[in-house]
Every structure is written in C-alpha cells, then in structure tokens.
Coordinates of C-alpha atoms in Angstrom, one line a residue:
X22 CA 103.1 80.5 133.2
X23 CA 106.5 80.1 131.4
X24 CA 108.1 83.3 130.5
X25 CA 108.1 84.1 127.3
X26 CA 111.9 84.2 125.5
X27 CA 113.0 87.7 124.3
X28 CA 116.2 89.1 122.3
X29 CA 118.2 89.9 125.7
X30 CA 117.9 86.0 126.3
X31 CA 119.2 85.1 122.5
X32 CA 122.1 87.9 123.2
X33 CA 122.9 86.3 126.5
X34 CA 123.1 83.0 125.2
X35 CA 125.0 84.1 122.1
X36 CA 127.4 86.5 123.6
X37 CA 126.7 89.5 121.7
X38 CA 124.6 92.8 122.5
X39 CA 120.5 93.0 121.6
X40 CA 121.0 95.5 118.9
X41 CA 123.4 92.5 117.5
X42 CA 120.7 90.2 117.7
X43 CA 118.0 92.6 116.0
X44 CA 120.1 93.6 113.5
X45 CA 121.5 89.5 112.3
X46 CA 117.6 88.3 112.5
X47 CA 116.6 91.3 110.1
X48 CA 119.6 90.1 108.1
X49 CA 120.8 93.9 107.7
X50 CA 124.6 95.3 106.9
X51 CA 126.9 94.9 109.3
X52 CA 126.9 92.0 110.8
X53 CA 129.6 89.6 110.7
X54 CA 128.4 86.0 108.8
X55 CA 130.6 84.1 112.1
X56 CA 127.9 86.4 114.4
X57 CA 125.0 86.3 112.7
X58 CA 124.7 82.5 112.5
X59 CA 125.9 82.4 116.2
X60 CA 122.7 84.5 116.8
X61 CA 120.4 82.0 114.6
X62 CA 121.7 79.0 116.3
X63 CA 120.8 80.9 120.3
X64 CA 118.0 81.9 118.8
X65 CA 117.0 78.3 117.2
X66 CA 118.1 76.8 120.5
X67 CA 115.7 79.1 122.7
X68 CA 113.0 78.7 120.4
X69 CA 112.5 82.1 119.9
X70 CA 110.0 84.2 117.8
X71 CA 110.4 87.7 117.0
X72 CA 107.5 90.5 118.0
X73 CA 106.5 92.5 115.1
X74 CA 105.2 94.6 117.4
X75 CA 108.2 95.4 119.6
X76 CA 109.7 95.9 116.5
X77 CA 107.2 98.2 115.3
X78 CA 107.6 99.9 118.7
X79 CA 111.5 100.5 118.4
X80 CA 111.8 101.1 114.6
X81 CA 108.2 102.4 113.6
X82 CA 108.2 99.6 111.2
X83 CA 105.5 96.7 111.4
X84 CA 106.6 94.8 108.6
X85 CA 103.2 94.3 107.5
X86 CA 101.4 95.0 104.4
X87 CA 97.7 95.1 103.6
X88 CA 96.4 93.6 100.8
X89 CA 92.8 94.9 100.2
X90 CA 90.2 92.5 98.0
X91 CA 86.8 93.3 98.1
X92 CA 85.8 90.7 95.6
X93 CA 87.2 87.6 96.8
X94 CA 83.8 85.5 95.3
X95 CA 85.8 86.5 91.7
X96 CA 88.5 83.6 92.0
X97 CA 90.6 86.3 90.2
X98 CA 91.8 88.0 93.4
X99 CA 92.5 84.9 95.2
X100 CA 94.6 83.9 92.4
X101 CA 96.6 87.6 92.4
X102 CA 97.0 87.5 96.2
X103 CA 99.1 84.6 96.6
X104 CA 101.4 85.3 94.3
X105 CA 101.5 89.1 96.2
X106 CA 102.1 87.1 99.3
X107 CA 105.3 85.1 97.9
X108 CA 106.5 88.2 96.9
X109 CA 105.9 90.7 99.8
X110 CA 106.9 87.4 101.8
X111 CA 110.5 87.4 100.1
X112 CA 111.3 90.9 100.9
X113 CA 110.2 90.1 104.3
X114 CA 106.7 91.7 104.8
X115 CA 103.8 89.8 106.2
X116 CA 100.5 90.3 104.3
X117 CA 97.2 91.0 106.0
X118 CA 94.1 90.4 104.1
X119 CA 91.9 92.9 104.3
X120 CA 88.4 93.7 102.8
X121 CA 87.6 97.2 102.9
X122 CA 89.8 100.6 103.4
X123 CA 89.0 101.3 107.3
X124 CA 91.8 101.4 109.8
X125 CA 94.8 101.3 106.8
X126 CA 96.4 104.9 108.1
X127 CA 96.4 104.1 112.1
X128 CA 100.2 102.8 111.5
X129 CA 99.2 98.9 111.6
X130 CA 100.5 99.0 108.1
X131 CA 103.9 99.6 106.4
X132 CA 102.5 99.5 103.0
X133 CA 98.9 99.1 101.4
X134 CA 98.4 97.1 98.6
X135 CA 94.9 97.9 96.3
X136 CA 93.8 95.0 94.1
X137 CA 89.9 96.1 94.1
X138 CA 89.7 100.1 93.5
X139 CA 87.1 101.7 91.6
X140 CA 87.6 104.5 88.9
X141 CA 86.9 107.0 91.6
X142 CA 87.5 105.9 94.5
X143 CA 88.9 108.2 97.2
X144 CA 90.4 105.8 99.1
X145 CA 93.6 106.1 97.1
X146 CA 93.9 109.8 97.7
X147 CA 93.2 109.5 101.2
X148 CA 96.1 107.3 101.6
X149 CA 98.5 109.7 99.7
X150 CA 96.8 112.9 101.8
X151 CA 98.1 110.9 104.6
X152 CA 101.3 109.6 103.8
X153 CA 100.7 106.1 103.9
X154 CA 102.9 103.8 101.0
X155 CA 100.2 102.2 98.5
X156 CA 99.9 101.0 95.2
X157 CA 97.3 99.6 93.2
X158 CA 97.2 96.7 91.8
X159 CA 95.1 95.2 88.5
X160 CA 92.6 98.4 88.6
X161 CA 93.4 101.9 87.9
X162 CA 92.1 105.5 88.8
X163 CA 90.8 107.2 85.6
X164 CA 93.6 110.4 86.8
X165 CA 96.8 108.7 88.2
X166 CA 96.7 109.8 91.7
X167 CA 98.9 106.5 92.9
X168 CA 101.5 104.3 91.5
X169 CA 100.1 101.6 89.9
X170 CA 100.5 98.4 88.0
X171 CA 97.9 96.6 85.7
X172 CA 97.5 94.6 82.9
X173 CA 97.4 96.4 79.3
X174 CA 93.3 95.4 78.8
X175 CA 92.9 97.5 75.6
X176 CA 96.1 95.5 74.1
X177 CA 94.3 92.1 74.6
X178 CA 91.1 93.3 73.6
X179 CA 92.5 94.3 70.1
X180 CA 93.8 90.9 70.2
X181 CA 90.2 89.3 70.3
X182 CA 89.1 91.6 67.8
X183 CA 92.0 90.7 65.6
X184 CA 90.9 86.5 66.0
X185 CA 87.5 87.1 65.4
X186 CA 87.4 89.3 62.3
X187 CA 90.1 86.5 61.2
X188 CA 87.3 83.7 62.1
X189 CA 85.2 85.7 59.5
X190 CA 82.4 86.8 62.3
X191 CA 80.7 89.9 61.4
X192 CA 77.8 89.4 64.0
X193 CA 80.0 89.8 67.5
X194 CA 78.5 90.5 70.7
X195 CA 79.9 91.5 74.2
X196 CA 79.1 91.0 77.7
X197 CA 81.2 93.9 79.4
X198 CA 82.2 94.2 83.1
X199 CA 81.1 97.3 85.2
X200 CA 81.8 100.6 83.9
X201 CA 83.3 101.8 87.1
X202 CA 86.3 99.9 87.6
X203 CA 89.5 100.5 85.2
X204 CA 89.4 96.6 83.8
X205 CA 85.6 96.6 82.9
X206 CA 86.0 100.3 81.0
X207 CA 89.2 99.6 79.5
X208 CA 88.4 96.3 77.9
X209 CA 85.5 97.7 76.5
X210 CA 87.2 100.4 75.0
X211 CA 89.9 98.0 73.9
X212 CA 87.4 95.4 72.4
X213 CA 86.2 98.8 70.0
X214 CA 88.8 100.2 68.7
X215 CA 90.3 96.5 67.6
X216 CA 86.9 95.6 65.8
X217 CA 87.0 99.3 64.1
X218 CA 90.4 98.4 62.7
X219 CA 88.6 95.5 60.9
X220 CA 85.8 97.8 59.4
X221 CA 83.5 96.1 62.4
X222 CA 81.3 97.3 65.1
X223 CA 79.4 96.3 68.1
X224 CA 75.4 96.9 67.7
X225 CA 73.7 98.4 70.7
X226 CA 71.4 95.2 70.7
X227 CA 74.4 93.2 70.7
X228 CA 76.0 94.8 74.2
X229 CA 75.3 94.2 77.6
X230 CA 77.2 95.4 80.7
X231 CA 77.0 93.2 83.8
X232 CA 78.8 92.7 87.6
X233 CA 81.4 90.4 87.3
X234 CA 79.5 87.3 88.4
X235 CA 78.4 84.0 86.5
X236 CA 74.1 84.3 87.1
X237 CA 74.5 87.8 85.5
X238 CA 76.4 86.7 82.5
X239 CA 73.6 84.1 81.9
X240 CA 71.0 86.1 82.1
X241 CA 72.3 88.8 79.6
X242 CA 73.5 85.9 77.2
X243 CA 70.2 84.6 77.4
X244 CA 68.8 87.7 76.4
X245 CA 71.7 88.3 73.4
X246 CA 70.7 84.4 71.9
X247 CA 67.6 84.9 72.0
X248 CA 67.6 87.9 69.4
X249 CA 66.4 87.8 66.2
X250 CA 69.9 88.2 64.9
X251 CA 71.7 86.6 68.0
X252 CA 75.7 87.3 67.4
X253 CA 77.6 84.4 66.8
X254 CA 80.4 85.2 69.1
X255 CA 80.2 86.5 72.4
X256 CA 83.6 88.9 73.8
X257 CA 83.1 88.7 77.9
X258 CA 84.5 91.5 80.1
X259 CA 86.7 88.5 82.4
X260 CA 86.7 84.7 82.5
X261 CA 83.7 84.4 85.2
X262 CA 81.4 86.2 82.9
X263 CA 82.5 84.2 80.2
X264 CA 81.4 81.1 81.9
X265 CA 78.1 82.4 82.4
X266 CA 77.9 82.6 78.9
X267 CA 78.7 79.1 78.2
X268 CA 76.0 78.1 80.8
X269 CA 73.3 79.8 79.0
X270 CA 74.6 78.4 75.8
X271 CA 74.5 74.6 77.4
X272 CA 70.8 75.2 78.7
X273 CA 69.9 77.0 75.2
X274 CA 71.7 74.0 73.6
X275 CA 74.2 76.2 71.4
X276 CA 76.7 74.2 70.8
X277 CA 80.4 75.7 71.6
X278 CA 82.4 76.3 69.3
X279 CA 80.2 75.3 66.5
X280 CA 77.0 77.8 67.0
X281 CA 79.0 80.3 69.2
X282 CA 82.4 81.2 70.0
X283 CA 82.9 82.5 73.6
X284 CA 86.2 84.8 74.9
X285 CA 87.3 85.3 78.3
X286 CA 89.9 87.5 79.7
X287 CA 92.0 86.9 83.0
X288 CA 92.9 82.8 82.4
X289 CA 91.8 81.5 85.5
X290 CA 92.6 78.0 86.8
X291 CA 89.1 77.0 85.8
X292 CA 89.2 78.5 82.2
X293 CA 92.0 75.8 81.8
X294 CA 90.1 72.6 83.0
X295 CA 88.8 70.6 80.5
X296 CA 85.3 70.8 80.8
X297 CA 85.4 74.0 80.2
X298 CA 88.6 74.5 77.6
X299 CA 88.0 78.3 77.9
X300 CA 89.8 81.1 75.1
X301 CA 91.4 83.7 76.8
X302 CA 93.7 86.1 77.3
X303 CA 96.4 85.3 80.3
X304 CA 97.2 88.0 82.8
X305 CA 100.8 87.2 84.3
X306 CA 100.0 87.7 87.9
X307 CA 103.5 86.8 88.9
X308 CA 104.7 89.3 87.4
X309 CA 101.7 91.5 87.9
X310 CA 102.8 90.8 92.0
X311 CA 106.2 91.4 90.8
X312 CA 105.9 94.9 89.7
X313 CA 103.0 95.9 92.1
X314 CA 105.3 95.1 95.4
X315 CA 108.4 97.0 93.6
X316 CA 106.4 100.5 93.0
X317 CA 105.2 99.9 96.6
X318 CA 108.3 98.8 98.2
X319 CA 110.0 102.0 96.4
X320 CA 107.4 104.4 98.2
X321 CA 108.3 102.8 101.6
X322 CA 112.0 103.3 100.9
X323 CA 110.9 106.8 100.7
X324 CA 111.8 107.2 96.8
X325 CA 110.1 110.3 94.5
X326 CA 108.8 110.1 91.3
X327 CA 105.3 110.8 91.0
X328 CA 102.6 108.1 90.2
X329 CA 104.8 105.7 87.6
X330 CA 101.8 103.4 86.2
X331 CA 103.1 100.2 84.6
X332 CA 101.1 97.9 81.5
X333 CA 101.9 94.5 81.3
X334 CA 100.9 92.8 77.8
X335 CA 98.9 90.1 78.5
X336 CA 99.1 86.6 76.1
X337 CA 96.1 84.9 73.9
X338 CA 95.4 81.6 75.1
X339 CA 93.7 79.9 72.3
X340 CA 91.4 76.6 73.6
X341 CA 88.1 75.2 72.6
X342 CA 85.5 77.8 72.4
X343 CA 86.3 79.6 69.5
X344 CA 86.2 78.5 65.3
X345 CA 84.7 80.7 62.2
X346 CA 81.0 82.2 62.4
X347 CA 78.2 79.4 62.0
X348 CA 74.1 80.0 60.6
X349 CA 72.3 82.1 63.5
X350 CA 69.0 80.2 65.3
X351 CA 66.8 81.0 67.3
X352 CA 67.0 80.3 70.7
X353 CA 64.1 78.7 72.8
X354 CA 64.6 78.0 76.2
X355 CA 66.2 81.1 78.2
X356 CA 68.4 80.8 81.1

C-alpha cells in the first residue's frame, strides 16, 4: 500500500518548516505570498490533501459545521442549505448534513447550524449549556435563547392582507402551518393583524391549521370549498400548502384565479414554473445564509453579545393565482 503524503513531505519538498505549510494552506497572517505559493505548488505536485482531523487534533478545530434539517421532504430546506453551504464553504467550513440533534456537542462540530427548530425545543439551550457555537436559522424560539436569523413572517403577511382587501375580498380563508414552529405561528399572527387593519377578519369556519405537506392542504381546502359560504381566497402558511390548495381547487374544478385566489409564502423553484404561476412572498435565502453563517461564525470567534435575532423583509411576488373576489359555489366533488 502506498503511503499516504503528509505536510512534513510538502515542507520537505518546499523547503520550509510544517508549521509553514499549515499555516500557507489555511491561508492565515504571516506568511510570505513568494512562500505560500511555493507551498501550493509542493503541495499540488505531491498531490496532497489535508486531514481535518489531524487538524482538529493539533488546533481543536474541525472546520466542520452541522447543518441540521429535519424536514428535507419540504423542498424549502433543500433550497436554504445550499446556499448555507456556499457560504460556510467561503469562509472555509465544510457542512455536514445532519437530521436530528444527537452527537452535535462530542466536538465533531465547530459550529451548529439550526434550520428546523420548534418553538420549544431544548435542543438550542442544550447547545448553549454546553458551549457549543449555534445559530438558528428560518425558525425561532418563542424566548431568544440563541442568535438567530429569520425572515420577518408577520411583515409579508400584512402584505397579503394589504392585496387582498385591495382585490375587494371580504370572504378570505387560511390554511396555517403548525402552531409549534416560529414560521407557522408568526404568519398566522401576521396574516391577522394586516386583515384587522382593513376592518377584516378571518371566521373560525374559514381557518384550518395543517403540517406543512401538500395531501394535508388538500384535504383542508377541500373542506373550506365545500362550505356553504366557501371563502374566495385562500392565505396558505408556505408554498407547499399552497399547492395543495390549488390541487383541490383543479379536482373541485375552481378555476384559479377566477373562482379563487391562492397565496403562498417562501417562493420556491416550483411556485415559479408555469404550470403552477404561484403568488408569493420571496424569502431571500442568500441572504438568509448570509446572515445566519455571520451570527454563527461571530460565536466561534468567541465574540459576546447576547442572542442578536435578525428580520429580513421578505418581497411580494405577484403571478397568476390571485385577481378581485368572484360569486361563491358550491363545491361537489371533494379531494
């Protein structure tokens, strides 16, 4: 078996000590430009890869972060991940994908990134108890116990509220998310307050609260067309609910826009595609990433502060499936 190439090779080849060749791969103060590339050239030549765990051994640094996603059927978080990828990637860090909290405080981690956290979770406290860097990203606690970044849902709710009471609809319905995360609260609270500013409200009949998946969204539409006094547009708690609501529209045949307006919230790639032509409100996850990797890479850097909790405003995204209120029917085939 050939032996495998290691730093004291590159410095031999090079000329220059192994702490010179760590500290010109890591790109860090100090090192002469003339040296550094002499380094990358023995290094190119040996075809050698650095250990991140050697590294982790010698500096107590594993240059990896752990970005946790519980939900990764919502094509949400696959979206948000990448873009926390590029950026972790930039500032060095490797990202580990992870789907639940065990084993983030045995030291594999630098950093822990939350994307999926409930209200009140105790994961997020554990972490701090413990020391380890985190942040949370897209979902809050209900007391801020971590820093955290998210998108301002109660903003662009009052935005929907503010484009349908200038549609003219009266009769407005709402298929939240689940009460305990931050996004499915908040933009049920948001939705609320915006209509009140109008002079409207959402009727108990016209309100249900579903998980973030499409079959459960149909149902509940189903069962909000089929009233007496069906709304005549729908608010959805995130774009994959929203879709379920179109579906049961198509099989009730409610014609979108004319008998119903639909409105998402996240802007998903699909909410864009043609077929579907989806309103929404666009989260920025670039810049949601952006900010997220900042509070976290402050915490590793060992910076105080308390929790700091950033908004981000997100953007109406006006397509096809909204227009002014139209006669309410009666549905008669259910989803």
């Amino acid at each position: 078996m050939a032996r495998r190439v290691t730093s004291f090779d590159v410095a031999a080849l090079a000329g220059v000590s192994q702490p010179t060749v760590s500290r010109a791969l890591r790109n860090l103060p100090g090192t002469a430009p003339e040296t550094r590339e002499k380094v990358l050239r023995a290094a190119a030549e040996l075809s050698y890869v650095t250990s991140d765990r050697g590294r982790a051994l010698s500096t107590s640094s594993t240059r990896r972060i752990a970005v946790v996603a519980a939900e990764l059927t919502n094509p949400y978080y696959p979206e948000l991940v990448e873009p926390l990828r590029r950026e972790l990637a930039r500032h060095g860090y490797r990202t580990v994908l992870v789907a639940d909290g065990d084993d983030l405080v045995d030291g594999s981690y630098d950093g822990v990134v939350l994307t999926t956290t409930t209200r009140h979770s105790a994961l997020p406290r554990d972490l701090t108890e413990r020391g380890v860097p985190h942040v949370l990203a897209n979902r809050l606690l209900d007391q801020p116990e971590s820093p955290g970044c998210a998108i301002d849902n109660q903003a662009g709710m009052r935005a929907v509220a503010d484009l349908l009471a200038g549609l003219g609809h009266t009769r407005i319905g709402a298929v939240h998310g689940p009460v305990d995360t931050s996004t499915g609260r908040e933009r049920a609270d948001g939705l609320r307050a915006g209509l009140r500013r109008h002079g409207l409200h959402l009727r108990r009949a016209h309100v249900r609260r579903v998980p973030f998946s499409h079959d459960a969204a149909c149902a509940a539409t189903s069962e909000l067309l089929g009233l007496d006094d069906p709304p005549s547009a729908i608010v959805c708690g995130n774009d994959v609910i929203a879709i379920g609501a179109l579906s049961a529209a198509r099989q009730l045949r409610k014609r979108v826009p004319e008998d119903l307006t639909v409105v998402g919230f996240d802007d998903i790639p699909a909410a864009g595609w043609p077929l579907i032509a989806l309103t929404t409100m666009r989260c920025d996850l670039t810049e949601l990433a952006r900010n997220a990797v900042e509070l976290l890479l402050d915490q590793i850097a060992g910076a105080a502060g308390g929790f700091p909790q950033r908004r981000l405003p997100p953007v109406l995204v006006e397509r096809g499936t909204h227009a002014g209120p139209a006669p309410a029917a009666t549905a008669d085939r259910r989803c």
